[in-house]
Structure formats: C-alpha cells, structure tokens
CSV table of C-alpha atoms in Angstrom, one decimal:
chain,number,residue,atom,x,y,z
A,8,UNK,CA,0.0,0.0,0.0
A,9,UNK,CA,1.4,3.4,-1.0
A,10,UNK,CA,1.8,6.1,1.7
A,11,UNK,CA,-0.8,8.9,1.4
A,12,UNK,CA,0.6,12.4,1.5
A,13,UNK,CA,-2.6,14.3,1.6
A,14,UNK,CA,-6.3,13.6,2.2
A,15,UNK,CA,-9.1,15.2,0.2
A,16,UNK,CA,-12.8,15.7,1.1
A,17,UNK,CA,-15.4,17.3,-1.1
A,18,UNK,CA,-17.3,20.0,0.8
A,19,UNK,CA,-19.5,21.3,-2.1
A,20,UNK,CA,-20.1,20.9,-5.8
A,21,UNK,CA,-21.6,23.6,-8.0
A,22,UNK,CA,-21.4,22.6,-11.7
A,23,UNK,CA,-23.3,25.7,-12.8
A,24,UNK,CA,-20.6,27.9,-11.2
A,25,UNK,CA,-17.8,25.5,-12.5
A,26,UNK,CA,-16.7,25.2,-8.8
A,27,UNK,CA,-15.9,22.4,-6.4
A,28,UNK,CA,-14.8,23.0,-2.8
A,29,UNK,CA,-12.2,20.8,-1.2
A,30,UNK,CA,-10.9,20.4,2.3
A,31,UNK,CA,-7.3,19.1,2.1
A,32,UNK,CA,-5.6,17.4,5.0
A,33,UNK,CA,-1.8,16.8,5.4
A,34,UNK,CA,-1.6,13.1,6.4
A,35,UNK,CA,2.1,12.5,6.2
A,36,UNK,CA,4.6,14.0,8.6
A,37,UNK,CA,8.1,13.6,9.8
A,38,UNK,CA,7.5,14.2,13.5
A,39,UNK,CA,11.2,13.8,14.4
A,40,UNK,CA,12.1,16.8,12.2
A,41,UNK,CA,8.7,18.5,12.6
A,42,UNK,CA,8.3,18.8,8.8
A,43,UNK,CA,5.5,18.0,6.3
A,44,UNK,CA,4.6,18.7,2.7
A,45,UNK,CA,4.0,22.1,1.2
A,46,UNK,CA,0.6,23.8,1.0
A,47,UNK,CA,-1.0,22.3,-2.1
A,48,UNK,CA,-2.0,25.6,-3.7
A,49,UNK,CA,-0.8,24.7,-7.2
A,50,UNK,CA,-3.6,24.0,-9.6
A,51,UNK,CA,-1.8,20.8,-10.8
A,52,UNK,CA,-2.6,19.2,-7.4
A,53,UNK,CA,-6.3,19.7,-7.9
A,54,UNK,CA,-6.1,18.5,-11.5
A,55,UNK,CA,-4.7,15.3,-10.0
A,56,UNK,CA,-7.7,15.0,-7.6
A,57,UNK,CA,-10.1,15.5,-10.5
A,58,UNK,CA,-8.3,12.8,-12.5
A,59,UNK,CA,-8.3,10.3,-9.6
A,60,UNK,CA,-12.1,10.4,-9.0
A,61,UNK,CA,-13.7,12.0,-12.0
A,62,UNK,CA,-14.2,11.5,-15.8
A,63,UNK,CA,-10.7,12.8,-16.6
A,64,UNK,CA,-9.4,9.4,-15.6
A,65,UNK,CA,-11.0,8.0,-18.7
A,66,UNK,CA,-9.7,10.7,-21.0
A,67,UNK,CA,-6.1,10.9,-19.9
A,68,UNK,CA,-4.0,7.8,-19.5
A,69,UNK,CA,-1.8,7.1,-16.5
A,70,UNK,CA,1.5,7.7,-18.3
A,71,UNK,CA,0.4,11.1,-19.4
A,72,UNK,CA,-1.0,12.0,-16.0
A,73,UNK,CA,2.3,11.2,-14.3
A,74,UNK,CA,4.4,13.2,-16.8
A,75,UNK,CA,5.2,16.3,-14.8
A,76,UNK,CA,6.1,18.4,-17.8
A,77,UNK,CA,2.8,17.6,-19.4
A,78,UNK,CA,0.9,18.3,-16.2
A,79,UNK,CA,2.7,21.7,-15.9
A,80,UNK,CA,1.8,22.7,-19.4
A,81,UNK,CA,-1.8,21.4,-19.6
A,82,UNK,CA,-3.3,21.8,-16.1
A,83,UNK,CA,-4.7,25.2,-17.2
A,84,UNK,CA,-7.0,23.4,-19.7
A,85,UNK,CA,-8.9,21.8,-16.8
A,86,UNK,CA,-8.4,24.0,-13.8
A,87,UNK,CA,-8.9,27.8,-14.3
A,88,UNK,CA,-8.0,29.0,-10.9
A,89,UNK,CA,-7.7,28.0,-7.2
A,90,UNK,CA,-8.6,30.1,-4.2
A,91,UNK,CA,-7.6,29.2,-0.7
A,92,UNK,CA,-10.4,29.9,1.8
A,93,UNK,CA,-9.1,28.7,5.1
A,94,UNK,CA,-6.0,27.4,6.9
A,95,UNK,CA,-5.9,25.4,10.1
A,96,UNK,CA,-3.0,24.2,12.2
A,97,UNK,CA,-0.4,25.5,9.8
A,98,UNK,CA,2.1,25.3,11.2
A,99,UNK,CA,1.3,23.1,14.2
A,100,UNK,CA,2.1,24.8,17.5
A,101,UNK,CA,5.1,23.2,19.3
A,102,UNK,CA,2.9,21.4,21.8
A,103,UNK,CA,0.8,19.9,19.0
A,104,UNK,CA,3.7,17.9,17.6
A,105,UNK,CA,3.7,15.4,20.4
A,106,UNK,CA,0.1,14.4,19.5
A,107,UNK,CA,0.8,14.0,15.7
A,108,UNK,CA,1.8,10.7,14.0
A,109,UNK,CA,3.9,10.2,10.9
A,110,UNK,CA,1.2,8.5,8.9
A,111,UNK,CA,-2.6,8.8,8.7
A,112,UNK,CA,-4.8,6.7,6.4
A,113,UNK,CA,-8.4,7.3,5.3
A,114,UNK,CA,-10.9,5.0,7.1
A,115,UNK,CA,-14.6,5.3,6.1
A,116,UNK,CA,-14.2,8.8,4.7
A,117,UNK,CA,-12.3,10.2,7.7
A,118,UNK,CA,-8.9,10.4,9.3
A,119,UNK,CA,-7.9,9.9,12.9
A,120,UNK,CA,-7.6,13.1,15.0
A,121,UNK,CA,-8.7,15.3,12.0
A,122,UNK,CA,-8.9,18.3,14.2
A,123,UNK,CA,-5.1,18.1,14.8
A,124,UNK,CA,-4.1,17.8,11.2
A,125,UNK,CA,-2.7,20.6,9.1
A,126,UNK,CA,-5.6,21.4,6.7
A,127,UNK,CA,-6.8,23.9,4.0
A,128,UNK,CA,-10.1,24.7,2.3
A,129,UNK,CA,-10.1,25.6,-1.4
A,130,UNK,CA,-12.5,26.7,-4.1
A,131,UNK,CA,-11.4,25.1,-7.3
A,132,UNK,CA,-12.8,26.5,-10.6
A,133,UNK,CA,-12.7,24.3,-13.6
A,134,UNK,CA,-13.0,24.8,-17.4
A,135,UNK,CA,-15.9,22.4,-18.0
A,136,UNK,CA,-18.8,21.3,-15.7
A,137,UNK,CA,-18.1,17.7,-16.8
A,138,UNK,CA,-14.9,17.6,-14.8
A,139,UNK,CA,-16.9,17.9,-11.5
A,140,UNK,CA,-20.4,16.6,-12.1
A,141,UNK,CA,-19.7,13.1,-10.8
A,142,UNK,CA,-18.3,14.3,-7.4
A,143,UNK,CA,-20.5,14.2,-4.3
A,144,UNK,CA,-20.5,16.2,-1.1
A,145,UNK,CA,-18.7,14.3,1.7
A,146,UNK,CA,-16.7,12.1,-0.7
A,147,UNK,CA,-13.2,11.6,0.7
A,148,UNK,CA,-10.0,9.7,-0.1
A,149,UNK,CA,-6.3,9.6,0.5
A,150,UNK,CA,-3.9,10.6,-2.3
A,151,UNK,CA,-0.2,10.4,-3.2
A,152,UNK,CA,-0.7,13.4,-5.5
A,153,UNK,CA,1.9,16.1,-5.0
A,154,UNK,CA,1.8,19.8,-6.3
A,155,UNK,CA,3.8,20.5,-9.4
A,156,UNK,CA,4.3,24.0,-11.0
A,157,UNK,CA,1.5,24.4,-13.4
A,158,UNK,CA,1.3,27.2,-16.0
A,159,UNK,CA,-1.5,29.5,-15.3
A,160,UNK,CA,-1.4,32.2,-18.0
A,161,UNK,CA,-4.7,33.5,-19.2
A,162,UNK,CA,-6.2,34.6,-22.6
A,163,UNK,CA,-5.4,38.2,-21.5
A,164,UNK,CA,-1.8,37.3,-20.9
A,165,UNK,CA,-1.3,35.3,-24.1
A,166,UNK,CA,-0.6,38.1,-26.7
A,167,UNK,CA,2.1,39.6,-24.4
A,168,UNK,CA,4.1,36.5,-23.3
A,169,UNK,CA,6.5,34.2,-25.2
A,170,UNK,CA,5.6,30.8,-26.6
A,171,UNK,CA,8.2,28.7,-24.8
A,172,UNK,CA,7.1,25.5,-26.3
A,173,UNK,CA,9.4,25.9,-29.3
A,174,UNK,CA,11.8,28.6,-30.4
A,175,UNK,CA,11.1,30.0,-33.9
A,176,UNK,CA,14.9,30.5,-34.4
A,177,UNK,CA,17.8,28.6,-33.0
A,178,UNK,CA,21.3,29.8,-33.9
A,179,UNK,CA,24.8,28.5,-32.9
A,180,UNK,CA,26.9,31.7,-33.2
A,181,UNK,CA,30.2,29.9,-32.9
A,182,UNK,CA,29.5,27.8,-36.0
A,183,UNK,CA,30.8,30.8,-38.1
A,184,UNK,CA,33.8,31.3,-35.8
A,185,UNK,CA,37.4,30.3,-36.6
A,186,UNK,CA,40.2,30.1,-34.1
A,187,UNK,CA,40.3,29.1,-30.4
A,188,UNK,CA,37.0,29.0,-28.7
A,189,UNK,CA,38.1,27.3,-25.5
A,190,UNK,CA,36.4,28.8,-22.4
A,191,UNK,CA,34.4,31.2,-24.7
A,192,UNK,CA,30.7,31.5,-24.5
A,193,UNK,CA,27.9,34.0,-25.3
A,194,UNK,CA,27.4,36.2,-22.2
A,195,UNK,CA,25.4,39.1,-23.5
A,196,UNK,CA,22.3,39.8,-25.7
A,197,UNK,CA,20.6,43.1,-26.5
A,198,UNK,CA,18.2,44.5,-29.1
A,199,UNK,CA,18.8,47.8,-30.7
A,200,UNK,CA,16.4,50.5,-29.6
A,201,UNK,CA,14.4,50.3,-32.9
A,202,UNK,CA,14.3,46.5,-32.7
A,203,UNK,CA,15.9,46.0,-36.1
A,204,UNK,CA,18.9,44.2,-34.7
A,205,UNK,CA,19.8,41.8,-32.0
A,206,UNK,CA,23.4,41.9,-30.8
A,207,UNK,CA,25.2,39.2,-28.9
A,208,UNK,CA,28.7,39.1,-27.5
A,209,UNK,CA,31.0,36.5,-26.1
A,210,UNK,CA,33.2,36.5,-23.0
A,211,UNK,CA,36.3,37.0,-25.3
A,212,UNK,CA,34.8,39.9,-27.2
A,213,UNK,CA,33.4,38.2,-30.3
A,214,UNK,CA,30.3,40.1,-31.6
A,215,UNK,CA,27.4,38.9,-33.8
A,216,UNK,CA,24.5,41.0,-35.0
A,217,UNK,CA,21.3,39.5,-36.5
A,218,UNK,CA,18.6,41.2,-38.5
A,219,UNK,CA,15.3,40.6,-36.8
A,220,UNK,CA,13.4,40.7,-40.0
A,221,UNK,CA,14.7,37.4,-41.1
A,222,UNK,CA,17.3,36.5,-38.4
A,223,UNK,CA,20.1,36.5,-40.9
A,224,UNK,CA,23.6,37.4,-39.6
A,225,UNK,CA,24.7,40.8,-40.7
A,226,UNK,CA,27.9,41.2,-38.5
A,227,UNK,CA,30.4,38.8,-37.1
A,228,UNK,CA,33.6,40.3,-35.7
A,229,UNK,CA,36.3,39.5,-33.2
A,230,UNK,CA,37.4,42.7,-31.4
A,231,UNK,CA,41.1,43.2,-30.8
A,232,UNK,CA,41.0,44.2,-27.1
A,233,UNK,CA,41.6,41.9,-24.1
A,234,UNK,CA,38.3,42.3,-22.3
A,235,UNK,CA,37.7,41.8,-18.6
A,236,UNK,CA,34.1,40.5,-18.8
A,237,UNK,CA,32.9,42.6,-21.7
A,238,UNK,CA,29.6,44.5,-21.4
A,239,UNK,CA,27.7,45.2,-24.5
A,240,UNK,CA,25.3,48.1,-25.1
A,241,UNK,CA,23.7,49.9,-28.0
A,242,UNK,CA,24.1,53.7,-28.2
A,243,UNK,CA,20.6,55.1,-27.4
A,244,UNK,CA,18.6,55.6,-30.6
A,245,UNK,CA,21.5,54.6,-32.9
A,246,UNK,CA,22.5,51.4,-34.8
A,247,UNK,CA,25.8,51.5,-32.9
A,248,UNK,CA,26.9,48.6,-30.7
A,249,UNK,CA,29.6,49.0,-28.1
A,250,UNK,CA,31.8,46.9,-25.8
A,251,UNK,CA,33.6,47.9,-22.7
A,252,UNK,CA,35.2,46.2,-19.6
A,253,UNK,CA,32.8,45.3,-16.8
A,254,UNK,CA,34.4,47.7,-14.4
A,255,UNK,CA,35.0,50.7,-16.7
A,256,UNK,CA,33.2,53.9,-15.8
A,257,UNK,CA,33.3,57.4,-17.2
A,258,UNK,CA,35.7,58.7,-14.5
A,259,UNK,CA,38.1,55.8,-14.8
A,260,UNK,CA,41.6,56.3,-16.3
A,261,UNK,CA,41.0,53.3,-18.6
A,262,UNK,CA,37.7,53.9,-20.4
A,263,UNK,CA,38.4,51.6,-23.3
A,264,UNK,CA,35.3,51.2,-25.5
A,265,UNK,CA,34.9,49.6,-28.9
A,266,UNK,CA,32.0,50.8,-31.1
A,267,UNK,CA,30.6,49.6,-34.4
A,268,UNK,CA,28.0,51.2,-36.7
A,269,UNK,CA,26.0,48.2,-38.0
A,270,UNK,CA,24.4,50.2,-40.8
A,271,UNK,CA,27.7,51.6,-42.0
A,272,UNK,CA,29.6,48.3,-41.3
A,273,UNK,CA,32.4,50.3,-39.8
A,274,UNK,CA,34.1,50.9,-36.4
A,275,UNK,CA,33.3,54.4,-35.2
A,276,UNK,CA,33.8,56.7,-32.2
A,277,UNK,CA,30.8,56.8,-29.9
A,278,UNK,CA,29.8,58.4,-26.6
A,279,UNK,CA,31.0,56.2,-23.7
A,280,UNK,CA,28.1,54.0,-22.4
A,281,UNK,CA,28.2,53.9,-18.6
A,282,UNK,CA,26.9,51.3,-16.2
A,283,UNK,CA,25.9,47.7,-16.4
A,284,UNK,CA,22.3,48.0,-17.6
A,285,UNK,CA,20.5,51.0,-18.9
A,286,UNK,CA,16.9,52.0,-19.6
A,287,UNK,CA,15.8,52.1,-23.2
A,288,UNK,CA,16.2,55.9,-23.5
A,289,UNK,CA,19.4,56.1,-21.5
A,290,UNK,CA,17.7,58.1,-18.7
A,291,UNK,CA,18.9,55.6,-16.1
A,292,UNK,CA,21.6,53.0,-15.7
A,293,UNK,CA,22.9,50.8,-12.9
A,294,UNK,CA,26.4,50.6,-11.6
A,295,UNK,CA,28.5,50.0,-8.5
A,296,UNK,CA,29.8,53.4,-7.3
A,297,UNK,CA,30.4,52.8,-3.7
A,298,UNK,CA,27.7,50.2,-3.1
A,299,UNK,CA,30.3,47.5,-2.7
A,300,UNK,CA,28.3,45.0,-0.7
A,301,UNK,CA,26.6,43.2,-3.5
A,302,UNK,CA,24.1,46.0,-4.2
A,303,UNK,CA,23.3,48.2,-7.1
A,304,UNK,CA,23.4,52.0,-7.6
A,305,UNK,CA,21.0,53.8,-9.8
A,306,UNK,CA,22.3,56.6,-11.9
A,307,UNK,CA,20.8,59.3,-14.1
A,308,UNK,CA,22.5,62.3,-16.0
A,309,UNK,CA,23.3,65.2,-13.7
A,310,UNK,CA,22.6,63.6,-10.3
A,311,UNK,CA,24.7,61.5,-7.9
A,312,UNK,CA,24.2,57.8,-7.9
A,313,UNK,CA,21.4,56.6,-5.6
A,314,UNK,CA,22.1,53.4,-3.7
A,315,UNK,CA,19.2,51.0,-4.1
A,316,UNK,CA,17.3,50.2,-0.9
A,317,UNK,CA,17.6,46.5,-1.4
A,318,UNK,CA,18.9,45.2,1.9
A,319,UNK,CA,20.3,41.8,1.0
A,320,UNK,CA,24.0,42.9,1.0
A,321,UNK,CA,26.7,40.3,0.6
A,322,UNK,CA,24.5,37.4,1.6
A,323,UNK,CA,21.9,38.2,-1.1
A,324,UNK,CA,23.9,40.1,-3.9
A,325,UNK,CA,22.3,41.4,-7.0
A,326,UNK,CA,22.7,38.9,-9.8
A,327,UNK,CA,20.7,40.4,-12.7
A,328,UNK,CA,19.0,43.6,-13.7
A,329,UNK,CA,16.5,44.9,-16.2
A,330,UNK,CA,14.5,48.1,-16.8
A,331,UNK,CA,11.0,48.3,-18.0
A,332,UNK,CA,11.0,49.9,-21.5
A,333,UNK,CA,9.7,53.2,-20.3
A,334,UNK,CA,12.3,53.4,-17.5
A,335,UNK,CA,9.6,53.6,-14.8
A,336,UNK,CA,10.7,50.4,-13.0
A,337,UNK,CA,13.9,48.6,-12.4
A,338,UNK,CA,13.8,44.9,-11.7
A,339,UNK,CA,16.6,43.4,-9.6
A,340,UNK,CA,17.2,39.7,-9.2
A,341,UNK,CA,19.2,38.9,-6.1
A,342,UNK,CA,20.5,35.6,-5.0
A,343,UNK,CA,17.0,34.5,-3.8
A,344,UNK,CA,14.8,37.6,-3.9
A,345,UNK,CA,13.2,39.6,-6.6
A,346,UNK,CA,12.8,43.3,-6.2
A,347,UNK,CA,10.9,46.0,-8.2
A,348,UNK,CA,12.3,49.6,-7.7
A,349,UNK,CA,11.4,53.1,-8.7
A,350,UNK,CA,14.6,54.3,-10.3
A,351,UNK,CA,13.8,57.9,-9.6
A,352,UNK,CA,14.1,57.2,-5.8
A,353,UNK,CA,15.8,53.9,-5.5
A,354,UNK,CA,12.9,52.7,-3.3
A,355,UNK,CA,11.5,49.2,-3.4
A,356,UNK,CA,7.8,49.3,-4.6
A,357,UNK,CA,7.3,45.5,-4.8
A,358,UNK,CA,9.2,42.3,-4.0
A,359,UNK,CA,9.1,38.6,-3.8
A,360,UNK,CA,11.2,37.0,-1.0
A,361,UNK,CA,12.6,33.6,-1.6
A,362,UNK,CA,11.6,33.8,-5.3
A,363,UNK,CA,14.0,31.1,-6.2
A,364,UNK,CA,17.0,29.2,-4.8
A,365,UNK,CA,18.9,31.2,-7.3
A,366,UNK,CA,18.1,33.9,-9.9
A,367,UNK,CA,20.5,34.1,-12.8
A,368,UNK,CA,19.0,36.3,-15.6
A,369,UNK,CA,16.0,38.4,-16.2
A,370,UNK,CA,14.5,40.5,-19.0
A,371,UNK,CA,11.5,42.8,-18.7
A,372,UNK,CA,8.8,43.2,-21.4
A,373,UNK,CA,8.7,46.7,-22.9
A,374,UNK,CA,5.8,47.9,-20.6
A,375,UNK,CA,7.2,46.0,-17.6
A,376,UNK,CA,4.1,43.9,-17.2
A,377,UNK,CA,6.0,40.6,-17.5
A,378,UNK,CA,9.4,39.3,-16.7
A,379,UNK,CA,11.4,36.5,-18.3
A,380,UNK,CA,13.5,34.9,-15.6
A,381,UNK,CA,16.3,32.3,-15.8
A,382,UNK,CA,16.4,30.6,-12.4
A,383,UNK,CA,17.3,27.5,-10.5
A,384,UNK,CA,14.8,24.8,-11.5
A,385,UNK,CA,11.7,24.2,-9.4
A,386,UNK,CA,11.1,20.9,-11.2
A,387,UNK,CA,14.2,18.7,-10.8
A,388,UNK,CA,12.6,16.5,-8.1
A,389,UNK,CA,9.7,15.3,-10.3
A,390,UNK,CA,11.2,15.4,-13.8
A,391,UNK,CA,13.9,13.0,-12.9
A,392,UNK,CA,16.8,15.3,-13.9
A,393,UNK,CA,20.2,15.2,-12.3
A,394,UNK,CA,20.9,18.4,-10.3
A,395,UNK,CA,24.7,18.0,-10.0
A,396,UNK,CA,25.0,20.5,-12.8
A,397,UNK,CA,21.7,22.2,-12.0
A,398,UNK,CA,20.1,23.1,-15.3
A,399,UNK,CA,18.0,26.2,-15.3
A,400,UNK,CA,14.3,26.8,-15.7
A,401,UNK,CA,13.0,29.6,-18.0
A,402,UNK,CA,9.9,31.3,-16.4
A,403,UNK,CA,7.5,34.1,-17.1
A,404,UNK,CA,6.4,36.3,-14.2
A,405,UNK,CA,3.3,38.5,-14.3
A,406,UNK,CA,4.4,41.7,-12.4
A,407,UNK,CA,0.8,42.8,-11.5
A,408,UNK,CA,0.6,40.0,-8.9
A,409,UNK,CA,4.3,38.7,-9.0
A,410,UNK,CA,3.2,35.2,-10.0
A,411,UNK,CA,5.0,32.7,-12.2
A,412,UNK,CA,2.5,32.0,-15.0
A,413,UNK,CA,4.7,29.8,-17.2
A,414,UNK,CA,7.8,27.8,-16.8
A,415,UNK,CA,9.8,25.5,-19.0
A,416,UNK,CA,12.5,23.2,-17.7
A,417,UNK,CA,15.8,23.4,-19.7
A,418,UNK,CA,18.7,21.1,-19.8
A,419,UNK,CA,21.1,24.1,-20.2
A,420,UNK,CA,22.1,27.2,-18.3
A,421,UNK,CA,20.6,30.6,-19.3
A,422,UNK,CA,23.4,33.0,-19.9
A,423,UNK,CA,21.7,36.1,-21.3
A,424,UNK,CA,18.2,37.3,-22.2
A,425,UNK,CA,16.6,40.3,-24.0
A,426,UNK,CA,13.0,41.3,-24.8
A,427,UNK,CA,12.6,43.2,-28.0
A,428,UNK,CA,11.4,46.8,-27.6
A,429,UNK,CA,8.4,46.1,-29.9
A,430,UNK,CA,7.4,43.2,-27.7
A,431,UNK,CA,7.6,40.7,-30.5
A,432,UNK,CA,10.6,38.5,-29.4
A,433,UNK,CA,12.3,37.1,-26.4
A,434,UNK,CA,16.0,36.2,-27.1
A,435,UNK,CA,17.7,33.7,-24.8
A,436,UNK,CA,21.3,32.4,-25.0
A,437,UNK,CA,22.0,29.1,-23.4
A,438,UNK,CA,25.0,27.0,-22.5
A,439,UNK,CA,25.3,23.2,-22.2
A,440,UNK,CA,25.8,21.9,-18.7
A,441,UNK,CA,27.3,18.5,-19.4
A,442,UNK,CA,30.9,18.1,-18.0
A,443,UNK,CA,33.5,19.0,-20.6
A,444,UNK,CA,31.1,20.8,-22.9
A,445,UNK,CA,30.7,24.1,-21.0
A,446,UNK,CA,32.3,27.4,-22.1
A,447,UNK,CA,33.8,26.0,-25.3
A,448,UNK,CA,32.0,27.7,-28.1
A,449,UNK,CA,28.8,25.6,-27.8
A,450,UNK,CA,26.4,28.4,-26.8
A,451,UNK,CA,23.1,28.7,-28.6
A,452,UNK,CA,20.8,31.6,-29.2
A,453,UNK,CA,17.1,30.8,-29.1
A,454,UNK,CA,14.4,33.3,-30.1
A,455,UNK,CA,10.7,32.9,-29.0
A,456,UNK,CA,7.7,34.8,-30.5
A,457,UNK,CA,4.9,36.0,-28.4
A,458,UNK,CA,1.6,34.1,-28.0
A,459,UNK,CA,1.6,30.7,-26.4
A,460,UNK,CA,0.0,28.0,-28.6
A,461,UNK,CA,-1.6,24.8,-27.5
A,462,UNK,CA,-3.1,22.2,-29.8
A,463,UNK,CA,-6.7,21.4,-28.9
A,464,UNK,CA,-7.4,18.7,-26.3
A,465,UNK,CA,-9.9,16.3,-27.9
A,466,UNK,CA,-12.9,15.4,-25.6
A,467,UNK,CA,-15.7,13.2,-26.9
C-alpha cells in the first residue's frame, strides 16, 4: 500500500458555477524533524484530484497524467484558478507535535484526529462542468498526489508573453567562428532600440548582430581588445553597438570602449556607455559606485548615484537587472529575492522574497508587465533530472501579482536574455551543462515569439 501524502474531502459541488470546494488534510509528517509537505496551492494538485475520481481518468492515461512536464503545461486546460479559503494548524504549535503521528490513512471517509491535522479549504474553478459533475459532497479519499508547478497564464496574458514550447529560431553563433573558442561563451544579448537588430557578444569579445526581419547574420567580428568580462550596449537611438570592460566607468583612467556602426559596417567613435544595464532611453543606468556590498546603484544624468534600498547585501547580492521599456521600473534579481524599484528614488515598490533558490538572468517586457527569468529549477525533483549541474528553468512572471504564470525546464544554463522593444521577441542564450562541454563555443541563441499556442485537447 502506498503512503498517502494528503487527504481530500469534497465540501460542495456547484457545476453551474464550475466550482468544487475541497478540504485538504496533510496526512504524512516527519515528526522527528517536525516537517511536512507544502501547501498544495498549485492547480496541478487539484487536476490530480479531479483525475483520480472524475471523468478525466477515462480521458487521460496514467502515463500522461504522471508526466510532470505535461501536467505543468496542460493543467490550465482543466483548472482555471484556485482560491484558498481557510487554513488550520499550519504550522502546528510546538505542543501539538507530540500528538501527531507520521502516517494517517483514510478510514470510512475520515482520518484519525482530524482536528489536529494541518488542513486547508479551497474553491477550485474548472473549465468544464463535466470535470466535477460526478463528485458528491462528503466524498473523501487519501492521495499520493503532489503539487507541481502548473502554467496559469490567461487569454489576456497570451498576446504579451512568449511561446516557450518551441523557439522560432535557434542559432549556434560559434559555428561561423574560426580560431580558439576554449572557455568562450555567449554572455550578452541586447536588441537595438528600434528593434531592427539583435546583438550578442562572447566572453572573449566576439560580436554577432542579427537582422530581426529574417534572423540573418549581418555582423560577425572579433574585437582586438583583451576584455575583462565585456559588457555590450547599444548607443541610445543609434545602430551602434559598443563593448567595454565590466568595471569601466566614465571617471576611470581606462575607459576603453569599442564601437561599431551596423548600418555603415564600420568601427566608429561613440559616446561612452556607462553602467551595467540602462533604460531604453538612456535616462537611467545601474552601476556600483560605492555600493560594494553586493548591491546596485541607480544613476541618471546630472545627479549623484542613488544606492538601491535592497537590503540583502553580501548574503543576497544582485545577480541580474532589467529596466521596463519606459524606464519607470527597475527589476533586480538577487541571490534568492526579486525586487521592483522606482529608479527615480531607489525605493522598493514590490518584492518577492525567496523567489528562487537562485536567480540568474531576467528581462522585462517593454511595458514592464511581464518578466522572463532564468532561475534555479523548481522541477528537478519530479522530472527525474540530475541536479549535479543544476540546469535552469525559464519562467515568465506577471508583475501585477508577481506570480509565475509559465515555466519550461531546460537542460542548459541561461546565460543572457533580451526582450525586444516592440514586444515581439524574447531572445535567450543558453550554454550546455554537461561536463567538458561548457564554455567551449557551444552556446546557442534561441528566439521565441509572443503568443503561447496549445493544440486542442480532444474530448468526446
């Protein structure tokens, strides 16, 4: 007999409202360590309950149901939203642990000492009344179902978020490169301000530029400088791409900068591009001008740098940054936490604490309503992937409620990301994780268009 993890009881069924109400009990504990499973708020958990006892069991075979990637991508076809109504005994008080057992099993529709168990009430809204019509009030059972990480984007989101199911373009930039590529990899990607070009650069200063009309390569150069982590930027409003050293700033003695006019196909002189990341109009940029404890300073022409009010410091240093297209918001990904700042003041206006075990890259949509985030995977435990090299997950966050609405497990690392200023494309550069294959000219550039697509799910 399998060990139940949760118990489920149907409290009410309203097919006309496409709603079923559940009470969920935690029935598996480790009382020695005083731990238990997570709150099962994810819609995928309730899709599993509907499948276990309802007509979905006849429509979806066991192999498909147990495919975590499939469940993540398809749960939204069956469960439209979940609302938690009540929480009890979460977490148990210290004196309650002595009365809890490790295992509880359903007997006659009930569980021993129900009043002591961690439990939650939910309203679950479905996409079709057929998924819930066969359930009856008071029905109860134990389950080994476990919450996954279901996509929950809506029809309103769809035109504005990328279709991560399949890139429309995949390019291996180093395929056109000659010479030594050992330890080299693509570490930067950025669209020109008019969206005509996508530039990418490598750790050793190789530069490629692609025409976004047909994704043909228009520039491939290897600059002559010895770069210390080169940073790439376009000159605001110009088809001019630049490289500089990571630590170079306008007041440094060494302000080496390389600039190239893509339209003219020639190296040129250009205004020095300060900072690590800039807003689209050049009105703000980020740097490190005295905020030496893992933070980020926000700069603008004619004013002193403003230290951000992010308080993580050296234990939660800033890993990645992106401005909304209009410059109204700055998004900072720290080691674990995600912050939204007003760049005019440096103050935090929103945040998600413990957003991930590690945030690596992010890119904001032009209006700042969505974020693409490359992060530590949430899905390794149930997709059977090895985590010794920790492949990344590519996620889309909706900034109005700071929720992850889409996620795709990769078998690679995310090295750089850029969202086109016209909102049409998301560019992602990735690097293999397999031992002996990293940082040796094997980077790939993947381009995704907006508008997730799903083939219809046939129901007789």
